Coordinates of C-alpha atoms (C1' of nucleotides) in Angstrom, one line a residue:
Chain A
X102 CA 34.3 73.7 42.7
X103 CA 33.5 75.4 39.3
X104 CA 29.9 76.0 39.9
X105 CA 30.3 79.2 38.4
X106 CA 29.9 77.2 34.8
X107 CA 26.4 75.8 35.6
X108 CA 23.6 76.7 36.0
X109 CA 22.6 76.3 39.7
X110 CA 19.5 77.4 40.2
X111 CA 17.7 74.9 37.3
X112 CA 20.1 72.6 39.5
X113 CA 18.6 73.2 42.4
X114 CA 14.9 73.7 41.3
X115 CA 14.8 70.0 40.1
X116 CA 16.5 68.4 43.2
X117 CA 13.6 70.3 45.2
X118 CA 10.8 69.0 42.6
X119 CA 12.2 65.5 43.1
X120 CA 12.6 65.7 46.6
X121 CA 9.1 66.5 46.6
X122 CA 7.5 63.8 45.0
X123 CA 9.9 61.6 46.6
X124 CA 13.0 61.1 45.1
X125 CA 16.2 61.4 46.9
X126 CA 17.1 64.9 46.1
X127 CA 21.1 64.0 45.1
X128 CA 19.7 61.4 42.3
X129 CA 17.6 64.7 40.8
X130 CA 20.5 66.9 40.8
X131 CA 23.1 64.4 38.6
X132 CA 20.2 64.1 36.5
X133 CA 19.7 67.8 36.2
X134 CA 23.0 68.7 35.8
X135 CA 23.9 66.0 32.9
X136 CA 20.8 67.5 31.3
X137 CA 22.1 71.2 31.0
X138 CA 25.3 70.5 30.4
X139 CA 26.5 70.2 26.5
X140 CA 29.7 67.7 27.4
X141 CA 29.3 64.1 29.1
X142 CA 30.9 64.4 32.4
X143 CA 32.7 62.0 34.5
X144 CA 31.8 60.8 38.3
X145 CA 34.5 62.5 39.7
X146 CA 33.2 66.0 38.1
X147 CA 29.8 65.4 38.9
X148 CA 30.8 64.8 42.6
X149 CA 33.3 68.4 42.1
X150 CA 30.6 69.9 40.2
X151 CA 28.1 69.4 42.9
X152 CA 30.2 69.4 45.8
X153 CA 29.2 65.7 47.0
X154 CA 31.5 62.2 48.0
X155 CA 32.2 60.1 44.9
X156 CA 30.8 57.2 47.3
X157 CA 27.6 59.6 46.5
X158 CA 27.5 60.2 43.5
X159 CA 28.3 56.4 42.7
X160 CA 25.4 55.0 44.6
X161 CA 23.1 57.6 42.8
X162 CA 24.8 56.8 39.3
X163 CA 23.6 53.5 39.3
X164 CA 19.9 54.2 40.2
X165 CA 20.2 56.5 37.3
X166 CA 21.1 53.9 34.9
X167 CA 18.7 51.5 36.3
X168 CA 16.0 53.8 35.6
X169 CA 17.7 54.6 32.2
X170 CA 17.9 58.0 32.5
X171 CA 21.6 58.8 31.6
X172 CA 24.0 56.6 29.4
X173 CA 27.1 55.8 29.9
X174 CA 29.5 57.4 26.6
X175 CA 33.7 56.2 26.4
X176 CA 35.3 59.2 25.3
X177 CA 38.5 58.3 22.6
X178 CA 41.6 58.7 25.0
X179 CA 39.9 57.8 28.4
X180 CA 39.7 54.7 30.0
X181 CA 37.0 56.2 32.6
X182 CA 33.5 56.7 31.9
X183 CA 31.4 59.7 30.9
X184 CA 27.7 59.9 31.4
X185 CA 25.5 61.8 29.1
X186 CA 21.8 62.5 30.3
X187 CA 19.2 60.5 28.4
X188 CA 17.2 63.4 26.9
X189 CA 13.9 62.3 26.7
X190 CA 12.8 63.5 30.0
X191 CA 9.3 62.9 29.2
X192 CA 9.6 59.1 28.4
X193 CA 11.5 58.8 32.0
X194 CA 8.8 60.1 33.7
X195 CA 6.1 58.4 32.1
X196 CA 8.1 54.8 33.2
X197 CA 8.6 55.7 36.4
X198 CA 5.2 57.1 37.0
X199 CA 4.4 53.3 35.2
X200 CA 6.1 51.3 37.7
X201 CA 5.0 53.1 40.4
X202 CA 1.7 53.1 39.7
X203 CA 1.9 49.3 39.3
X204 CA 3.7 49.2 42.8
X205 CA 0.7 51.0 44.0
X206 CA -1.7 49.0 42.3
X207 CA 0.2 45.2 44.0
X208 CA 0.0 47.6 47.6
X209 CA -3.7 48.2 47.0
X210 CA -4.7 44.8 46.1
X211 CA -3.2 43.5 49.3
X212 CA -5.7 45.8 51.2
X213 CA -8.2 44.2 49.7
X214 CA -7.3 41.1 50.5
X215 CA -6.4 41.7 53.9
X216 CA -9.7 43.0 54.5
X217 CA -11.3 39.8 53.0
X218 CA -9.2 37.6 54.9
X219 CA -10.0 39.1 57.9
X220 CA -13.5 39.0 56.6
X221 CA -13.2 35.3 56.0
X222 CA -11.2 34.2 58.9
X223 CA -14.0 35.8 60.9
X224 CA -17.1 34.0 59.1
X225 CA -18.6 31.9 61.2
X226 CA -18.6 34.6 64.8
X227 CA -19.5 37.7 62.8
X228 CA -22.4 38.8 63.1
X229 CA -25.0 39.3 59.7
X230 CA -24.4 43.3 60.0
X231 CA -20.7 43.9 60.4
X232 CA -20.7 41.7 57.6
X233 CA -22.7 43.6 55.2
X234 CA -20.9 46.4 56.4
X235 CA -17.5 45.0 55.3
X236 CA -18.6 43.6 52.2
X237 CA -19.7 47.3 50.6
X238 CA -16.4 48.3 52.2
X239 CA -14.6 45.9 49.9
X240 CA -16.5 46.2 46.6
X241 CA -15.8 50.1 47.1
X242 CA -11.8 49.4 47.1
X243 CA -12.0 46.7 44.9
X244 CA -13.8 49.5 42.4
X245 CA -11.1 52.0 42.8
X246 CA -8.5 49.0 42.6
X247 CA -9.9 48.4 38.8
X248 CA -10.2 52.2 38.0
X249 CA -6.2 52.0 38.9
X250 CA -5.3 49.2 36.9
X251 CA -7.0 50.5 34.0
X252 CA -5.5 53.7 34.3
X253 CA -2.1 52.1 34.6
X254 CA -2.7 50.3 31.7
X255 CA -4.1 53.3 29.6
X256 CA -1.1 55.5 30.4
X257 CA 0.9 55.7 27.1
X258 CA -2.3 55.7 25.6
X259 CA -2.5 59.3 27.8
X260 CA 0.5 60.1 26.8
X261 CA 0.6 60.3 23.6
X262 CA -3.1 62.2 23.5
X263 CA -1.4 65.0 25.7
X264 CA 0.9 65.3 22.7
X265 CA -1.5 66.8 20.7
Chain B
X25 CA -5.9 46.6 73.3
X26 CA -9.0 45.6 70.9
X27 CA -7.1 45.0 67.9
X28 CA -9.0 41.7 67.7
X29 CA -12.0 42.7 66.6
X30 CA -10.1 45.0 63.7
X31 CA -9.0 44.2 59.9
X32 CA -5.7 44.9 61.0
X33 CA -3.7 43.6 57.6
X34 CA -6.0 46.2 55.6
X35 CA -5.1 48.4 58.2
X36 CA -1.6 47.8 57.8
X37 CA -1.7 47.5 53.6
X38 CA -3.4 51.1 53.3
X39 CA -0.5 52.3 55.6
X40 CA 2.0 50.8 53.2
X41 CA 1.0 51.8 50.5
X42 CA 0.1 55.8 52.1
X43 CA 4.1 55.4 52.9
X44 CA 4.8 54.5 49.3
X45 CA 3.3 57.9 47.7
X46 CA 5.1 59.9 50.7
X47 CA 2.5 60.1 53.1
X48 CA 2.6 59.7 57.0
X49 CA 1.9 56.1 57.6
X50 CA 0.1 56.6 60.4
X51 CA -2.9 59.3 59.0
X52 CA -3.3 56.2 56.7
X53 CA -3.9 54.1 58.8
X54 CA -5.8 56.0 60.9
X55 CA -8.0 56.8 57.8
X56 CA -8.1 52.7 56.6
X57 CA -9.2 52.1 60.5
X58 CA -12.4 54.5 60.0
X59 CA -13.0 53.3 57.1
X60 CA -13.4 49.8 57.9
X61 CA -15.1 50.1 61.3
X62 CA -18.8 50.6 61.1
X63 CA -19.0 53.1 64.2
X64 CA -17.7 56.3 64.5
X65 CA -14.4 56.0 67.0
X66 CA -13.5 58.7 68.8
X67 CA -9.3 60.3 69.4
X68 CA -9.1 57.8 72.5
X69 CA -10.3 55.0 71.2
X70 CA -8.2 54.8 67.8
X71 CA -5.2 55.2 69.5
X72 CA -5.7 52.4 71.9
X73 CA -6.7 50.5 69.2
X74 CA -3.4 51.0 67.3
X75 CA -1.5 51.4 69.9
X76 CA -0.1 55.2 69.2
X77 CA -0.2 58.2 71.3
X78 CA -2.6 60.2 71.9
X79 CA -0.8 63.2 71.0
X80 CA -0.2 61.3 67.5
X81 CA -3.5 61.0 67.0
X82 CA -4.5 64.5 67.8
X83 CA -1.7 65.6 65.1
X84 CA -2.7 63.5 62.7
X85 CA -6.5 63.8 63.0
X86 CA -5.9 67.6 61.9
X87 CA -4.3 66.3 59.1
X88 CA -6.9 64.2 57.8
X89 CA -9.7 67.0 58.6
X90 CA -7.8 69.2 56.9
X91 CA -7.7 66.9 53.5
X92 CA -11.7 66.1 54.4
X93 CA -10.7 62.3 54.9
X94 CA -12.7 62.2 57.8
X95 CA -16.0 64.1 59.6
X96 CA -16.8 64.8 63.2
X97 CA -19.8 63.2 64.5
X98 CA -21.6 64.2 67.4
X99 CA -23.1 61.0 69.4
X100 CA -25.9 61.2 71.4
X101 CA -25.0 61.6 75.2
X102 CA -21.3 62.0 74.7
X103 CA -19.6 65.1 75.2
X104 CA -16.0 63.9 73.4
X105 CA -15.9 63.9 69.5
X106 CA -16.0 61.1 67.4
X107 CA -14.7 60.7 63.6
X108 CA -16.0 58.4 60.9
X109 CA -14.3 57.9 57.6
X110 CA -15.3 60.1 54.5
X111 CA -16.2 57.3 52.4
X112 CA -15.6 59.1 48.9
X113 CA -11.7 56.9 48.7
X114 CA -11.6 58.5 44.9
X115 CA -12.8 62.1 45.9
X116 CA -9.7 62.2 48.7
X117 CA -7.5 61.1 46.0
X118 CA -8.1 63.3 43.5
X119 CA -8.2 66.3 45.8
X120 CA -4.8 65.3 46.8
X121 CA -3.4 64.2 43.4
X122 CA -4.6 68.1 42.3
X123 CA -3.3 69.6 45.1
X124 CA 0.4 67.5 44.7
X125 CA 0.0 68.4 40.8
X126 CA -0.1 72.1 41.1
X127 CA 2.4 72.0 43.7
X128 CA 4.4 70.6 41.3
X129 CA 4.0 72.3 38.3
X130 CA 5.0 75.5 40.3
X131 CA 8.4 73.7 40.9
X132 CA 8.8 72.7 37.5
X133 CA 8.7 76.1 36.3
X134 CA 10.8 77.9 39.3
X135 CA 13.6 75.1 37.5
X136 CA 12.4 76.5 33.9
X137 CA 13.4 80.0 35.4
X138 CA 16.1 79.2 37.1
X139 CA 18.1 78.0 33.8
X140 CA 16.3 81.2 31.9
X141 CA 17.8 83.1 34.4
X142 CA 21.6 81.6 34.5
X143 CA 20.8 82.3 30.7
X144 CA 20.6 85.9 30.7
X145 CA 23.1 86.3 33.1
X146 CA 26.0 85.4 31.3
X147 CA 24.4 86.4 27.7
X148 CA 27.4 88.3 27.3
X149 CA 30.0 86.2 28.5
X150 CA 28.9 82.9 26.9
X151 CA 29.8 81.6 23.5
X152 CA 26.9 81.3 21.0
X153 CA 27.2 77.2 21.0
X154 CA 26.5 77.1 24.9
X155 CA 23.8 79.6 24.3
X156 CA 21.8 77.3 21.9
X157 CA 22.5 74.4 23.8
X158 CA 20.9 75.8 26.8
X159 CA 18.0 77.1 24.6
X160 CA 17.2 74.0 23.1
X161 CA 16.7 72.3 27.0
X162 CA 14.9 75.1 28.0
X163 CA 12.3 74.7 25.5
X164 CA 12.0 70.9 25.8
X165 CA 11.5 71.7 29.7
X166 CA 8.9 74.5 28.6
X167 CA 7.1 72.1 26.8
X168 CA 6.7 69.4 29.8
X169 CA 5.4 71.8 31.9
X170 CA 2.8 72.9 29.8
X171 CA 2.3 69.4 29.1
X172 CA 2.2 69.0 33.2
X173 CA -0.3 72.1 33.4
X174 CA -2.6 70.8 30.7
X175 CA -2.9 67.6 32.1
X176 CA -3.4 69.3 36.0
X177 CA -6.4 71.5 34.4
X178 CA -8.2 68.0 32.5
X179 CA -7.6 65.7 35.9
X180 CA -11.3 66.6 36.8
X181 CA -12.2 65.7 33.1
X182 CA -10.5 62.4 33.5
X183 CA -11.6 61.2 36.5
X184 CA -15.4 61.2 34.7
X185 CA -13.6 59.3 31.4
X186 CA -12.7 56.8 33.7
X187 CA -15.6 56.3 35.4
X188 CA -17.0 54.9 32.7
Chain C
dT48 C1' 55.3 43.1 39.2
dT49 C1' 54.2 47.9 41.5
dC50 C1' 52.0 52.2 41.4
dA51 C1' 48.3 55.2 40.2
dT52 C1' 43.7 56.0 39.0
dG53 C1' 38.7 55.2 39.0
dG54 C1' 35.0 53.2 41.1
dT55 C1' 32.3 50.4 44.8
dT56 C1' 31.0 49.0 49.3
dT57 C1' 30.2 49.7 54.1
dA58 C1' 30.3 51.3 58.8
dA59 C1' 29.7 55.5 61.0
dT60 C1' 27.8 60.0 61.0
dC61 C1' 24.6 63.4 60.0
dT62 C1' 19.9 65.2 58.9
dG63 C1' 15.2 65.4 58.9
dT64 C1' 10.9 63.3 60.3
dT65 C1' 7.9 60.9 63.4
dT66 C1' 6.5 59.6 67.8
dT67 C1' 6.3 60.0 72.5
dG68 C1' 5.4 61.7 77.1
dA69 C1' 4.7 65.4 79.9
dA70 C1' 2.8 69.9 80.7
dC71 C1' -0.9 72.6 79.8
dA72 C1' -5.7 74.1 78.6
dT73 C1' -10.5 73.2 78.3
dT74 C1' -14.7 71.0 79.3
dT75 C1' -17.6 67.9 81.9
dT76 C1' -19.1 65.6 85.9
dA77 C1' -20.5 65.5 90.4
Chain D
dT84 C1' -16.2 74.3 93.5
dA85 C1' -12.8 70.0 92.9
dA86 C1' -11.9 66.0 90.3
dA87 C1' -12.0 63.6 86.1
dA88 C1' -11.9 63.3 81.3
dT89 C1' -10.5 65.1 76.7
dG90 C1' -7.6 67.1 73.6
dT91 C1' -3.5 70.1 72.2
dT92 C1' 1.2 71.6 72.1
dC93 C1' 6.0 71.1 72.4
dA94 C1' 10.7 69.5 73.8
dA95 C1' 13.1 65.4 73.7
dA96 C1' 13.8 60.6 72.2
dA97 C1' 13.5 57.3 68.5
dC98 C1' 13.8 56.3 63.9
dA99 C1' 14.7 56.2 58.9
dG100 C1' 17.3 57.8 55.1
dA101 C1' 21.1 60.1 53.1
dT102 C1' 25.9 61.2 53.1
dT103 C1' 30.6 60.8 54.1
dA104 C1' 35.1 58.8 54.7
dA105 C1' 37.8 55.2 54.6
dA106 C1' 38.8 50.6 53.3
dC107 C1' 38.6 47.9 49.5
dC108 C1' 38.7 46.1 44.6
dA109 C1' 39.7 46.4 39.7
dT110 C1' 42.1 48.1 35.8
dG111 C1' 45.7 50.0 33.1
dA112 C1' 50.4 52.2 32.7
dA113 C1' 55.2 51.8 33.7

DNA sequence: TTCATGGTTTAATCTGTTTTGAACATTTTA
DNA sequence: TAAAATGTTCAAAACAGATTAAACCATGAA
């Protein structure tokens, strides 16, 4: 284990920062250690590097890539791959935070219209009241649902006015 | 078990989508329940009406009183405590989104330190390339964070924009 | 072709979180 | 006061996810 080259503690730091908005804590760490380190590195150092299976650290590598946040790099004279950490951190976050935001927006829709189903469904028994009620429910969610979506849509608008 | 007379797919969408951002699915749902039921229910009756224990309600009702998702309500004529729903959806939200945000943001910059500090250590040791290498990611880092900060501090400022 | 190396898949294990159920404490009813 | 109702706490069970280890597949060198 030749730890003693990297830096651990930035290592660690962003596995807990991932962890806690989610992530799986392993995925974090490859990303963190690519990131600091100058050379590409291959699977089987990563795995050394971090002390994990290569089983690991090949299930993780491929959610990285999906997510494009490390490329894959042939060094002259290897036939294995190298993976180099895509730099932009900023531009990873903002696609992820994207696509789940849009994730969010599909799970908040269907609240809405399971509530309207039911509201529907239930039509002719309901009473005038409850359905009121319900209906100022719904309008409420609906109004958050379309400050979401517009957000969502807006967000590399966002972006690039933090930049200044 | 009065299920029947509940929204349940809302009910069971709001819990999805609580899961999704890391959240306990059951304080969701919990939370969607109140907020869909006109009355105020009380421990007993939202856990019949779920079908969850009552000591999993009792955990999770702290939870959501701590957040200010929900309000006690005294009823007429009834010793026991009942809950309704704090309607203000957004309000939760952003209290929580602020809250995760700063959270956060400390992390971020425990991982800035962490690679500052695996910097000086070895600032005698290391060979000038390494040394500018780690520099250059440290800065890059620096600058999400204060991005991250910025945009924590204006969150307030946003929610009004996108009111409109 | 066989052997060695690198990488993936998968079943089993491990870890951490959630939920339960029982014990306990407190309050209300009678 | 005793009995009933309400709510909390906590140890143990259930569950979900992450990780490992081993079997497996692919590729390239000899």
């Amino acid at each position: 284990m030749k730890t003693s080259n990297t830096p651990d503690k930035f290592i660690e730091a962003i596995g807990n920062l991932g962890e806690s908005i989610g992530l799986n804590r392993t995925v974090c760490q490859i990303y963190a250690l690519l990131y600091i380190t100058p050379e590409p590195l291959s699977p089987a150092q990563i795995g050394r590097m971090l002390g994990i299976s290569k089983g690991n650290v090949s299930i993780n590598m491929k959610k990285l890539e999906e997510w494009n946040a490390v490329k894959k790099v042939w060094l002259k004279g290897y036939s294995r791959s190298f993976y180099n950490a895509n730099e932009d951190m900023e531009g990873i976050i903002f696609d992820k935070l994207k696509t789940g935001l849009e994730k969010r927006n599909r799970l908040l829709e269907e609240a809405v219209n399971g509530i309207k189903k039911s509201l529907k469904a239930k039509g002719k028994i309901a009473d005038k009241k409850l359905m009121r009620h319900y209906s100022s429910r719904i309008s409420k969610v609906e109004n958050l649902l379309k400050q979401a979506e517009l957000f969502t849509k807006n967000i590399d608008l966002l972006k690039s006015l933090l930049k200044k």
